[in-house]
PDB file of C-alpha atoms and ligand atoms in Angstrom:
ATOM      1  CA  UNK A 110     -31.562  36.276  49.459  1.00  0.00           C
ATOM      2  CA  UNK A 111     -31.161  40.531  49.707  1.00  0.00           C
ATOM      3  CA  UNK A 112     -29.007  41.896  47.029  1.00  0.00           C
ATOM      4  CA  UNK A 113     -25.378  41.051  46.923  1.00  0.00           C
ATOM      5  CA  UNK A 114     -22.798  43.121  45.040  1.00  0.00           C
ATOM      6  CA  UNK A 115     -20.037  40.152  44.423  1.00  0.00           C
ATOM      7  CA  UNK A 116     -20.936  36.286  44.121  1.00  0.00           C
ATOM      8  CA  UNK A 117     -21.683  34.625  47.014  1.00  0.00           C
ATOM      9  CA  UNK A 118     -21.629  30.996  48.310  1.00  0.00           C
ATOM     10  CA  UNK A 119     -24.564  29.047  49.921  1.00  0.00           C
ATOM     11  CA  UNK A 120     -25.087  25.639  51.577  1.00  0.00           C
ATOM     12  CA  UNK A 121     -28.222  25.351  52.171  1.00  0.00           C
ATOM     13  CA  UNK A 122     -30.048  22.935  53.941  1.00  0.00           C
ATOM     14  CA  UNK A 123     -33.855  21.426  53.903  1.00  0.00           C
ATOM     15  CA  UNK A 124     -35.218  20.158  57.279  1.00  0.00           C
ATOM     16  CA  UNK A 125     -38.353  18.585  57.740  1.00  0.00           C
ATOM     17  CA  UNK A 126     -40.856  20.840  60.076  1.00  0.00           C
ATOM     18  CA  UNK A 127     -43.721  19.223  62.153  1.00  0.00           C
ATOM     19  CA  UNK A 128     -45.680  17.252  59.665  1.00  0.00           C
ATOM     20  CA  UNK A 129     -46.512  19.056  56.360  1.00  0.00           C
ATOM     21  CA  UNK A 130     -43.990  21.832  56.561  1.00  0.00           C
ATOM     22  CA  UNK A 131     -39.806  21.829  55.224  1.00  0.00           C
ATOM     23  CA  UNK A 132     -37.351  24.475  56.842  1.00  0.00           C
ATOM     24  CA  UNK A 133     -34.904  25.991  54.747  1.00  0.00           C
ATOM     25  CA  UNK A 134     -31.680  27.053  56.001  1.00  0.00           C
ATOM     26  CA  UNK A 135     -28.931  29.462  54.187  1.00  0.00           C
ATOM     27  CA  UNK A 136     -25.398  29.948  55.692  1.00  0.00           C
ATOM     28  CA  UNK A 137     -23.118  32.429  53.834  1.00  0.00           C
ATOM     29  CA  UNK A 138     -20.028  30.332  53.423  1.00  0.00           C
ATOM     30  CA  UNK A 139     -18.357  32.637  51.224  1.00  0.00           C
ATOM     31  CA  UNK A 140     -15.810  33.927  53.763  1.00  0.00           C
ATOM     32  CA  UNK A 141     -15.237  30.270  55.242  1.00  0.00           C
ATOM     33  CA  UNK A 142     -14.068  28.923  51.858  1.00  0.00           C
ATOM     34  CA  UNK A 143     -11.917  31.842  50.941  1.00  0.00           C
ATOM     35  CA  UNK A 144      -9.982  31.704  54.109  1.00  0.00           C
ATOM     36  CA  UNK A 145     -10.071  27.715  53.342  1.00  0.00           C
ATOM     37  CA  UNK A 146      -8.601  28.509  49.830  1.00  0.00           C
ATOM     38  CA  UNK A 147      -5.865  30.802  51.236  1.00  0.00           C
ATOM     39  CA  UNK A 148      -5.022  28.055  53.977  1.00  0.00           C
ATOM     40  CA  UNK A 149      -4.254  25.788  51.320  1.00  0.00           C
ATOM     41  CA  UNK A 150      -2.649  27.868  48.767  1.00  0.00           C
ATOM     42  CA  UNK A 151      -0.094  28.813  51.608  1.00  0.00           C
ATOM     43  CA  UNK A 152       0.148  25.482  53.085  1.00  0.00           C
ATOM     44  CA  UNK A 153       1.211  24.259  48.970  1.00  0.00           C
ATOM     45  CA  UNK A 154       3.328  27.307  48.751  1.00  0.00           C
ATOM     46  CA  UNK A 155       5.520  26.504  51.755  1.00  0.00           C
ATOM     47  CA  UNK A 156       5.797  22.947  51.148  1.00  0.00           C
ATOM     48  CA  UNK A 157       7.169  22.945  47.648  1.00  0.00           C
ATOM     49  CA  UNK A 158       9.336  26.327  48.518  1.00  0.00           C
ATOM     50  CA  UNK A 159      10.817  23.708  51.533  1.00  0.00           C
ATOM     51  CA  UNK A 160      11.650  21.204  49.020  1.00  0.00           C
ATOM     52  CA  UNK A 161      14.807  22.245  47.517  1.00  0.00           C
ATOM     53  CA  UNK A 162      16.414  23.309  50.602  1.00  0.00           C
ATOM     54  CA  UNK A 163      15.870  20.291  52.498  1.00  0.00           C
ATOM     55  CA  UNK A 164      17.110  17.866  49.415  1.00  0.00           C
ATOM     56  CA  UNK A 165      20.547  20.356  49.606  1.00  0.00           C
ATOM     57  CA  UNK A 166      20.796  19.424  53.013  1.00  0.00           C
ATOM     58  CA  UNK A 167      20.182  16.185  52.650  1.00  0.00           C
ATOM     59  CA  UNK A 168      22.199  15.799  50.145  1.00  0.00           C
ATOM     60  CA  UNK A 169      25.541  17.555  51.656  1.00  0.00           C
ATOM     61  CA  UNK A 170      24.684  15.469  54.769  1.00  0.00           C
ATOM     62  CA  UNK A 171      24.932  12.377  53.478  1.00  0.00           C
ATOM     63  CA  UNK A 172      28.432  13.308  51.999  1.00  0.00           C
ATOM     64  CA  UNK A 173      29.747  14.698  55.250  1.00  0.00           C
ATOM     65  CA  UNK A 174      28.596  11.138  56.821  1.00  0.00           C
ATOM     66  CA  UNK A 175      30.462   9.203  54.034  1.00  0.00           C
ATOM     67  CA  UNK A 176      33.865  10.705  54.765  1.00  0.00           C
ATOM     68  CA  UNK A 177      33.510  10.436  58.671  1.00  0.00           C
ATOM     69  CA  UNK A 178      34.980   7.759  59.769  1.00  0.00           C
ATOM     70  CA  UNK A 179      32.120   5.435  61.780  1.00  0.00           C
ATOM     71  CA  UNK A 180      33.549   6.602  65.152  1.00  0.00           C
ATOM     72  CA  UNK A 181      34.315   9.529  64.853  1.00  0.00           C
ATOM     73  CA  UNK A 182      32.915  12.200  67.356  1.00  0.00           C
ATOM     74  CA  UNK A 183      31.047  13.942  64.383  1.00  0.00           C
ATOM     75  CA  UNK A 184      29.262  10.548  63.390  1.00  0.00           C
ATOM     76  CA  UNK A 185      26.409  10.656  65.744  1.00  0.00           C
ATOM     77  CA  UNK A 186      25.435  14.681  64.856  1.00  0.00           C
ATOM     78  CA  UNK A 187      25.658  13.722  61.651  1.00  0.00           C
ATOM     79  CA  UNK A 188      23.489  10.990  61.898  1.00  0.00           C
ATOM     80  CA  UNK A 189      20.730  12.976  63.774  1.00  0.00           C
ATOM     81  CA  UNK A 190      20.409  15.885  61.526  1.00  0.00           C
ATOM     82  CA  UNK A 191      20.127  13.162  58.436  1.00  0.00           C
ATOM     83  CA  UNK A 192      17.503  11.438  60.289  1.00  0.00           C
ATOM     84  CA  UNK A 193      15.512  14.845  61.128  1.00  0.00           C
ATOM     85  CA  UNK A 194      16.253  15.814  57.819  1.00  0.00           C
ATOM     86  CA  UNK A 195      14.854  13.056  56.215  1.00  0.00           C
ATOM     87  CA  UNK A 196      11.667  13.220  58.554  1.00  0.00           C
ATOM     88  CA  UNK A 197      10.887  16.878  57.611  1.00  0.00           C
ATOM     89  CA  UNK A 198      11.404  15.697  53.725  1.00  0.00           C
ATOM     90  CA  UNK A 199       8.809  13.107  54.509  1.00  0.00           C
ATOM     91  CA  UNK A 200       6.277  15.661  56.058  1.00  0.00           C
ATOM     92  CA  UNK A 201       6.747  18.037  53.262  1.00  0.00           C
ATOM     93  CA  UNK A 202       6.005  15.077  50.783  1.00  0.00           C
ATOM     94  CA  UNK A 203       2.796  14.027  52.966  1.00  0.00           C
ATOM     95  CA  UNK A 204       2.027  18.165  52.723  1.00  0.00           C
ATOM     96  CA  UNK A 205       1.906  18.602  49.214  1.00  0.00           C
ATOM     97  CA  UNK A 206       0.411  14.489  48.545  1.00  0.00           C
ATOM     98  CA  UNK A 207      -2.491  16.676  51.003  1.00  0.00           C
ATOM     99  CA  UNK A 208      -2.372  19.634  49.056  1.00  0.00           C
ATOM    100  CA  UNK A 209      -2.992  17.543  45.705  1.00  0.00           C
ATOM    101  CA  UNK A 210      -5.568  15.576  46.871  1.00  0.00           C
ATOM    102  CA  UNK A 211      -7.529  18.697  48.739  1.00  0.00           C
ATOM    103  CA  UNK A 212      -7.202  20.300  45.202  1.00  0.00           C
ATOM    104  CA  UNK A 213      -8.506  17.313  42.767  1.00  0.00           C
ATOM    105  CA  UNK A 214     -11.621  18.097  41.676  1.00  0.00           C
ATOM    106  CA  UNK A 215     -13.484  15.948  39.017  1.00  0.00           C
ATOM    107  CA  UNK A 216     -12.729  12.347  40.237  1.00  0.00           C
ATOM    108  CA  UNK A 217     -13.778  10.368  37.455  1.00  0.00           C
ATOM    109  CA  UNK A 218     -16.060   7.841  39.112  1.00  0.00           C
ATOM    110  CA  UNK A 219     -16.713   5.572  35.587  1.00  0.00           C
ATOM    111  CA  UNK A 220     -13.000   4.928  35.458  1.00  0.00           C
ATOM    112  CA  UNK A 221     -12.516   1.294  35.702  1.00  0.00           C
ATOM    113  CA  UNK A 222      -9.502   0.506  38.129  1.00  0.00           C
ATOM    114  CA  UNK A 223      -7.539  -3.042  37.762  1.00  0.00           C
ATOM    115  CA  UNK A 224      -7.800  -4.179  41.568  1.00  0.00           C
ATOM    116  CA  UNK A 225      -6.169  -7.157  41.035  1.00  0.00           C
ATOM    117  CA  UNK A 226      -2.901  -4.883  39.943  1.00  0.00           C
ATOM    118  CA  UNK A 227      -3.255  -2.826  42.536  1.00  0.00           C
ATOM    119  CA  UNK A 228      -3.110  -5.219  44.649  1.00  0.00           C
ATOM    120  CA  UNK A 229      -0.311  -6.983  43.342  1.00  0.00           C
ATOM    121  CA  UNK A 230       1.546  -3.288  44.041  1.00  0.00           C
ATOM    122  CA  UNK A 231       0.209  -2.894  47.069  1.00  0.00           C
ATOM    123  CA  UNK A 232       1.785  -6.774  48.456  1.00  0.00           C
ATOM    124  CA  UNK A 233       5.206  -5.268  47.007  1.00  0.00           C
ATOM    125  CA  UNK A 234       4.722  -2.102  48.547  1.00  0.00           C
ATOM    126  CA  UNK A 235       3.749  -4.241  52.637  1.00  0.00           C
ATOM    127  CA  UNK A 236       6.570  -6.980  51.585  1.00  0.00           C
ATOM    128  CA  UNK A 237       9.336  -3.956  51.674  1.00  0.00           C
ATOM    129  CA  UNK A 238       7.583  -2.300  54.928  1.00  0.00           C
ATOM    130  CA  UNK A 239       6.871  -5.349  56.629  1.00  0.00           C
ATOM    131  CA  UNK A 240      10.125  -7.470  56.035  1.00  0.00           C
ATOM    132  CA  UNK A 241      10.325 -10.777  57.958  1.00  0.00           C
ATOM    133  CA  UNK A 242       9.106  -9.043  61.081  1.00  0.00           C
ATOM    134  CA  UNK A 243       5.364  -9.288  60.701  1.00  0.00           C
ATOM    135  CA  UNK A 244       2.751 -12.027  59.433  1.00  0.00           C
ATOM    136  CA  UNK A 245       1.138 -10.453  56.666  1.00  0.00           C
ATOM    137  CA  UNK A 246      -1.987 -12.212  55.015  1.00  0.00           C
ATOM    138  CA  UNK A 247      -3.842 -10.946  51.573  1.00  0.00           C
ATOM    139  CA  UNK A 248      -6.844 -11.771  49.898  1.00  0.00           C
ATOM    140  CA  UNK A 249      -8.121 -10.821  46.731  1.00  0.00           C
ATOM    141  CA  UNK A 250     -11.407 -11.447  45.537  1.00  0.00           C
ATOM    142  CA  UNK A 251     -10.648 -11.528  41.223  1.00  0.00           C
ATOM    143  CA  UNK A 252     -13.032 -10.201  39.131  1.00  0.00           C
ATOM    144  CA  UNK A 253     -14.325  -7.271  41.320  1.00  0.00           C
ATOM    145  CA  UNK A 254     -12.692  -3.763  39.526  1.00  0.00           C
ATOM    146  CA  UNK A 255     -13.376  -0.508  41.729  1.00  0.00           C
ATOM    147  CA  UNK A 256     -14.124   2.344  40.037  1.00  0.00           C
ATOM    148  CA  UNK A 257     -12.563   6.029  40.481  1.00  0.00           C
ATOM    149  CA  UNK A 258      -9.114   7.406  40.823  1.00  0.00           C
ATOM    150  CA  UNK A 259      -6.023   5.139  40.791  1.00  0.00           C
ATOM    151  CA  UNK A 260      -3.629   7.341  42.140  1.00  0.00           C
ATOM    152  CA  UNK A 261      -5.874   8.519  45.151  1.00  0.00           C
ATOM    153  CA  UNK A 262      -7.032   4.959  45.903  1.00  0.00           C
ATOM    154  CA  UNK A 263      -3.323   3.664  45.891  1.00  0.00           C
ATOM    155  CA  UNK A 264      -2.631   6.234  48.863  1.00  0.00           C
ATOM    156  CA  UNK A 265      -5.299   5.952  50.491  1.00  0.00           C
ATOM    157  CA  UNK A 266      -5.058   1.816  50.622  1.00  0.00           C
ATOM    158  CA  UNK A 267      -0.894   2.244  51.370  1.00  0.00           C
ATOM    159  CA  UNK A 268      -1.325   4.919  53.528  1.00  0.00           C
ATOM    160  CA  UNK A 269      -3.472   2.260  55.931  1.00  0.00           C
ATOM    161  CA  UNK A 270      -1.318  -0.415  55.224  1.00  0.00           C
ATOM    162  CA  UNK A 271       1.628   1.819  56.687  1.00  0.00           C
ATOM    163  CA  UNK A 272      -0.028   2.567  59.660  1.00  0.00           C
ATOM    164  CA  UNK A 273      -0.969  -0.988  60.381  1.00  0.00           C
ATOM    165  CA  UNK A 274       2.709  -1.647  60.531  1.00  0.00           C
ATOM    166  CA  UNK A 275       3.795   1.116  62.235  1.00  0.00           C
ATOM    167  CA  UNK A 276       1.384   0.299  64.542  1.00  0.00           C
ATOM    168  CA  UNK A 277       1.895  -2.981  65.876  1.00  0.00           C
ATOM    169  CA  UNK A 278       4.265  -4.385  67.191  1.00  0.00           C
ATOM    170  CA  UNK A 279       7.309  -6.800  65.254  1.00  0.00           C
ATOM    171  CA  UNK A 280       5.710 -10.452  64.951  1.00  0.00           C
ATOM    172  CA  UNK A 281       2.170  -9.134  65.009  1.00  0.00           C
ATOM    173  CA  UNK A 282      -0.449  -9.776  62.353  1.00  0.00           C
ATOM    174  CA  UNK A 283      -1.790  -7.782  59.573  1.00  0.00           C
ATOM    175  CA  UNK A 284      -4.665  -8.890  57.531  1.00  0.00           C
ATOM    176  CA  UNK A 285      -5.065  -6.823  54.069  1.00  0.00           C
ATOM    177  CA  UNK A 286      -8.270  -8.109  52.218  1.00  0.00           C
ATOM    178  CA  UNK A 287     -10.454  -6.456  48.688  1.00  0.00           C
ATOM    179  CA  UNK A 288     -14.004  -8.297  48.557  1.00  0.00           C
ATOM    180  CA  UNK A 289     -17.603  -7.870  47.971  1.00  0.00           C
ATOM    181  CA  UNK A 290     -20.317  -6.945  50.142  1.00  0.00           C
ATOM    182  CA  UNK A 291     -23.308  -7.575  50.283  1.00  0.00           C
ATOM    183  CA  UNK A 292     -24.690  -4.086  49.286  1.00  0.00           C
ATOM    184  CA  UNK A 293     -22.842  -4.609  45.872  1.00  0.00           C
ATOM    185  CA  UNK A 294     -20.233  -2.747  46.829  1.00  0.00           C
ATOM    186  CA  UNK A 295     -15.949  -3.455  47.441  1.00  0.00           C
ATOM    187  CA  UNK A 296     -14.336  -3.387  50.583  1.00  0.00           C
ATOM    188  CA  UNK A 297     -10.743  -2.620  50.987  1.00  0.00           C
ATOM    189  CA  UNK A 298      -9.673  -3.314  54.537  1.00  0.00           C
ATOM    190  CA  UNK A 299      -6.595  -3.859  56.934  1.00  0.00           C
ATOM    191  CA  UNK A 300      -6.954  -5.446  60.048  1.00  0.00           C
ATOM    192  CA  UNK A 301      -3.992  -5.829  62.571  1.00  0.00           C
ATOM    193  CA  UNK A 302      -3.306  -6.960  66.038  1.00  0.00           C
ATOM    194  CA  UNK A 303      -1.306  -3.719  67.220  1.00  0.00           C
ATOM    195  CA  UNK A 304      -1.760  -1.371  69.585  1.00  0.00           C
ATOM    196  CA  UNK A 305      -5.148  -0.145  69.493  1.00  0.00           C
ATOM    197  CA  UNK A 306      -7.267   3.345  69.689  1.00  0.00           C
ATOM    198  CA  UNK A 307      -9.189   4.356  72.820  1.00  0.00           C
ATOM    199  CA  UNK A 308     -13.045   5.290  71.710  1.00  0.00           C
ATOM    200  CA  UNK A 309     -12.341   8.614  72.257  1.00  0.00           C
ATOM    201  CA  UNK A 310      -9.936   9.711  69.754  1.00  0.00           C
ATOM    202  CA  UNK A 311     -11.522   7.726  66.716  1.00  0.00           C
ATOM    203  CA  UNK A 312     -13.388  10.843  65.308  1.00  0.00           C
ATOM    204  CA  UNK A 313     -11.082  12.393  65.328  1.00  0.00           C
ATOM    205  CA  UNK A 314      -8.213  10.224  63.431  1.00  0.00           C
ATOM    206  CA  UNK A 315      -8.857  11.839  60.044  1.00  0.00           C
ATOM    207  CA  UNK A 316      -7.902  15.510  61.546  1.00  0.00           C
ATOM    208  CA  UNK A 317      -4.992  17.071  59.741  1.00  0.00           C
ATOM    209  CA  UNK A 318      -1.933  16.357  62.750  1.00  0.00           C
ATOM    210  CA  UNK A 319      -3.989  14.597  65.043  1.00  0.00           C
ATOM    211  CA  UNK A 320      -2.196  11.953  67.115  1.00  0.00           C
ATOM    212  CA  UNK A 321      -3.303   9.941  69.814  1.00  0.00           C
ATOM    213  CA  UNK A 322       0.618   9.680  70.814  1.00  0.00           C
ATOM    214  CA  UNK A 323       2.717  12.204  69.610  1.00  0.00           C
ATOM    215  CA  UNK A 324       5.830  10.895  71.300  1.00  0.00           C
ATOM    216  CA  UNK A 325       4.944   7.367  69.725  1.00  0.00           C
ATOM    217  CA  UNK A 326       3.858   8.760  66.693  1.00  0.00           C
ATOM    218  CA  UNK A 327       7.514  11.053  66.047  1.00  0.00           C
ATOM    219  CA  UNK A 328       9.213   7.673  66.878  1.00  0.00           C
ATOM    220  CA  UNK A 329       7.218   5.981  64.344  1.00  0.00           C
ATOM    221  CA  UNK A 330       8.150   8.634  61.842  1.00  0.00           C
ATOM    222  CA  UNK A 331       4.489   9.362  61.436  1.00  0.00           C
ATOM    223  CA  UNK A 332       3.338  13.136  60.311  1.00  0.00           C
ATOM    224  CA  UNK A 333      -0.103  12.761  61.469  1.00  0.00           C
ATOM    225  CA  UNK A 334      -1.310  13.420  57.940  1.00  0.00           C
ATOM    226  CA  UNK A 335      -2.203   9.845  56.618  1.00  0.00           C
ATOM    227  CA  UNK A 336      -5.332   9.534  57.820  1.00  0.00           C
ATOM    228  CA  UNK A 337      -6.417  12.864  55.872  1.00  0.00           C
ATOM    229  CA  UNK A 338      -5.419  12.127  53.024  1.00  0.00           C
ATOM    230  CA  UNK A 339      -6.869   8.792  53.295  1.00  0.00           C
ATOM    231  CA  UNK A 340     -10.226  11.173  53.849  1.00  0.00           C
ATOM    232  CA  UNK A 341     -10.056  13.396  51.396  1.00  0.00           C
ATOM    233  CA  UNK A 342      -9.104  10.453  48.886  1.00  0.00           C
ATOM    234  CA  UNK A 343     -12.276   9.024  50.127  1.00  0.00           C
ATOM    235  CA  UNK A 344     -14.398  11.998  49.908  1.00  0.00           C
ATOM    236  CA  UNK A 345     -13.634  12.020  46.159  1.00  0.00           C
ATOM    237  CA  UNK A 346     -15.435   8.448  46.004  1.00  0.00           C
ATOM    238  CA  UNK A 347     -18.282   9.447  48.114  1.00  0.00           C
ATOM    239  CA  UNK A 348     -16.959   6.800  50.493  1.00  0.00           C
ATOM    240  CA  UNK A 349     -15.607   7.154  53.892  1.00  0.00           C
ATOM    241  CA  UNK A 350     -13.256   5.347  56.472  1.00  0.00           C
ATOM    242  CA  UNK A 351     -14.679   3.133  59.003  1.00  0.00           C
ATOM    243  CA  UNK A 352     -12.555   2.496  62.196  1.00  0.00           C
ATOM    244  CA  UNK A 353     -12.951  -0.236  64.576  1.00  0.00           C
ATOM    245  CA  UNK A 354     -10.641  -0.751  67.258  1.00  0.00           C
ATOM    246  CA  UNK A 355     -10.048  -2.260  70.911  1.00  0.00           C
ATOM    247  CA  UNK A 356      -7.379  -0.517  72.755  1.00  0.00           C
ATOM    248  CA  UNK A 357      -4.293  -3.067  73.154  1.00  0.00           C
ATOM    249  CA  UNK A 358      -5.677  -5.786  71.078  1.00  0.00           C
ATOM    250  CA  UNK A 359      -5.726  -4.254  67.811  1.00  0.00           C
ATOM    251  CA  UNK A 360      -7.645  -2.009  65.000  1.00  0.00           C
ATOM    252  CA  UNK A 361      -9.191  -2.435  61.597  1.00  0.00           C
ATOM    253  CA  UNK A 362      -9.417   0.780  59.168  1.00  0.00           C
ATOM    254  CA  UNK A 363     -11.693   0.045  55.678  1.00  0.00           C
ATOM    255  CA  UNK A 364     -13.970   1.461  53.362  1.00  0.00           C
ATOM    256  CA  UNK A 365     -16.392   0.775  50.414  1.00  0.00           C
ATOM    257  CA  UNK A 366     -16.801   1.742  47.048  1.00  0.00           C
ATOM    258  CA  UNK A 367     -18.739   1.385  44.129  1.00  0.00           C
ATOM    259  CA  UNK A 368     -17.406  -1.925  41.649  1.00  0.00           C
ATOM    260  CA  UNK A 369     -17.698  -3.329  38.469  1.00  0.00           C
ATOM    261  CA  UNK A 370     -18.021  -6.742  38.503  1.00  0.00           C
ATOM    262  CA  UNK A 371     -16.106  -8.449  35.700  1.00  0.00           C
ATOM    263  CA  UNK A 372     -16.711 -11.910  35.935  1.00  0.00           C
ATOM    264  CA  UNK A 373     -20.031 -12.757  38.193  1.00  0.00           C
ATOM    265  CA  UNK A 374     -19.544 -16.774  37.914  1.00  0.00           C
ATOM    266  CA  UNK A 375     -16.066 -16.831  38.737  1.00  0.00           C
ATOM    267  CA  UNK A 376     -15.511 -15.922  42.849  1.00  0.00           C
ATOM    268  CA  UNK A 377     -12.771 -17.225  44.421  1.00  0.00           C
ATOM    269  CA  UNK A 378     -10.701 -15.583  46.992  1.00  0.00           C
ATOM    270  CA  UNK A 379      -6.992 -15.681  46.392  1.00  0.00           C
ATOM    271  CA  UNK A 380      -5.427 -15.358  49.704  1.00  0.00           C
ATOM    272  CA  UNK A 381      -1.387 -15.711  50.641  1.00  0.00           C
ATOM    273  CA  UNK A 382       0.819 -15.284  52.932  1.00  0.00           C
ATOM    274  CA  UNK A 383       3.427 -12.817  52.567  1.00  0.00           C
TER     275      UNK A 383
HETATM  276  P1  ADP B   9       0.655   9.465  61.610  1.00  0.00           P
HETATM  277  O1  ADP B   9       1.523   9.964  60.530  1.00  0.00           O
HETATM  278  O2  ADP B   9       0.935  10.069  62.954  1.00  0.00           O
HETATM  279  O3  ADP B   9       0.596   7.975  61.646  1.00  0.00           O
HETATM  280  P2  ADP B   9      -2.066   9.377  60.611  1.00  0.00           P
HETATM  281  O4  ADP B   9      -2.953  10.488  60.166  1.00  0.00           O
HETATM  282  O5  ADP B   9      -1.746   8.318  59.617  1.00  0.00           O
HETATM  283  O6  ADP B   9      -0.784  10.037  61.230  1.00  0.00           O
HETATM  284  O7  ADP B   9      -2.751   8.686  61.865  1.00  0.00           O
HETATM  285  C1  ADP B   9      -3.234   9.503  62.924  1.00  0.00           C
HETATM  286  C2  ADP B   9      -3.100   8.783  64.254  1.00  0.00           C
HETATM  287  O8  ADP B   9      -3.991   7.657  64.286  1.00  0.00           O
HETATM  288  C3  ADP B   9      -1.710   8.174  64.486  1.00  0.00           C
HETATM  289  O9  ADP B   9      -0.833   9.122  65.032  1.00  0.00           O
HETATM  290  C4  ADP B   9      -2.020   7.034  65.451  1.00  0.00           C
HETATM  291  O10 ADP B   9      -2.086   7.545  66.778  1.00  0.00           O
HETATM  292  C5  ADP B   9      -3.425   6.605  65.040  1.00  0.00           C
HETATM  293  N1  ADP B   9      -3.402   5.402  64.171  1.00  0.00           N
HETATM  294  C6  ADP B   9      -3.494   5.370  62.826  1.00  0.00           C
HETATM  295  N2  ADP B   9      -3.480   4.114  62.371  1.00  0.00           N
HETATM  296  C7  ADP B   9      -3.403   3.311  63.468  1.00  0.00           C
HETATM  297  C8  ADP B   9      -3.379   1.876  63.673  1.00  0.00           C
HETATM  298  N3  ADP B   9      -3.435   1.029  62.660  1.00  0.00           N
HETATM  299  N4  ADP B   9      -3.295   1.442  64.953  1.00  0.00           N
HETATM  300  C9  ADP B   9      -3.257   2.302  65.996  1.00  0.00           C
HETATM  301  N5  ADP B   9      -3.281   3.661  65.876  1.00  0.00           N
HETATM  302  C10 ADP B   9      -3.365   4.151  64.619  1.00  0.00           C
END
């Protein structure tokens, strides 16, 4: 490497050439990840500064609308800006929950997370989103603890579970399962009969905005950041989200991690119905 005056980054990379020789390859990424770090020091900025004004607004709105009288002329407007309102709140939460999880450094993979609690939360959390107007089945396989971040697994697991609803239709099926692999590894995974995703957007899901439907996706109330932070939750495990899906007859979204296995004798699946 030739003299540098300031510190520099480098990825490098080792290739295998013909038969006895390796290839070594050095990219100056210096430039790359401070424009990266300014990107997301602005995109935290903006998103926190947006917070207070938008919970003001919010917050007089939903006075206004409580001394209209329901049919009033002044009802509907009302109603629309609270609605927009609330959506921007929502992006600016799903913002800075990116902005966090970009940030965390130092995931501490030997941390032993309760799965069975989580996903005891995580039935609440599809019970409230789902109400009567879905089938919703669980299964739990006891005994099998993941290891790593709480917080970031939680959001990445509700995060899917959202979208699964969002996603399908009312009286469609969702299937949420946690179980072992073969590989000695957990899966987490949600399964549901909605709409689908054509082949050709599924690399693409985990892009920051990206939406197959944008239309659908604004009427859904979706911000097209989910499926990042699902990633970048991920990335922190050295795990990564595996898609599946059949346009129009539904998708499933999962992932593996490393587990500790507390009890090897005792494996039985709880499943339920929600
Ligand atoms: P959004 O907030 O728009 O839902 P996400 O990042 O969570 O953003 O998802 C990106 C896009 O992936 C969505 O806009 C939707 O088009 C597609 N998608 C995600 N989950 C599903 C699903 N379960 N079924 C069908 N499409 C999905």
């Amino acid at each position: 490497v030739s003299p540098v005056s300031e510190l520099h980054v480098l990825e490098i990379r080792l290739m295998p050439y013909g038969d006895r020789q390796t290839l070594l390859i050095a990219r100056d990424v210096t430039r790359i990840q401070q424009l990266e770090g300014m990107r997301k020091e602005f995109v935290a900025n903006v998103s926190h500064e947006l917070k207070t004004p938008l919970t003001v607004l919010q917050g007089y709105l939903e006075m206004m609308m409580s001394m209209e009288e329901k049919d009033s002329p002044n009802a509907k407007p009302l109603s629309l800006m609270q609605q927009q309102t609330s959506r921007m709140q929502s992006m600016v939460e799903q913002l800075l929950a990116l902005s966090r999880i970009e940030d965390a450094s130092n995931v501490d993979l030997e941390n032993q997370i309760n799965m069975r609690n989580l996903m005891d939360v995580l039935k609440e959390e599809a019970k409230a989103l789902a109400l009567d107007r879905y089938q919703v089945y669980f299964s739990c396989e006891p005994g099998l603890n993941a290891h790593g971040n709480e917080i970031q697994l939680r959001s990445a697991c509700s995060n899917l579970i959202s979208n699964a609803i969002r996603y399908t239709e009312e009286g469609g099926t969702i299937s949420i399962s946690w179980r072992s692999t073969p590989s000695g590894g957990g899966q987490f995974s949600v399964k549901d009969t909605g709409e689908g995703i054509e082949p050709q957007h599924i690399a693409r899901l985990t892009e920051r905005f990206y939406r197959v439907d944008s239309a659908r996706s604004r009427q859904t109330g979706g911000s097209g950041l989910g499926l990042a932070i699902v990633k970048h939750a991920l990335g922190h495990h050295h795990s990564e989200l595996n898609v599946t899906s059949e346009a129009g007859v539904g998708s499933t979204f999962s992932f593996i991690i490393p587990v500790h296995l507390i009890d090897k004798q005792e494996i039985v699946v709880e499943e339920s119905q929600l």
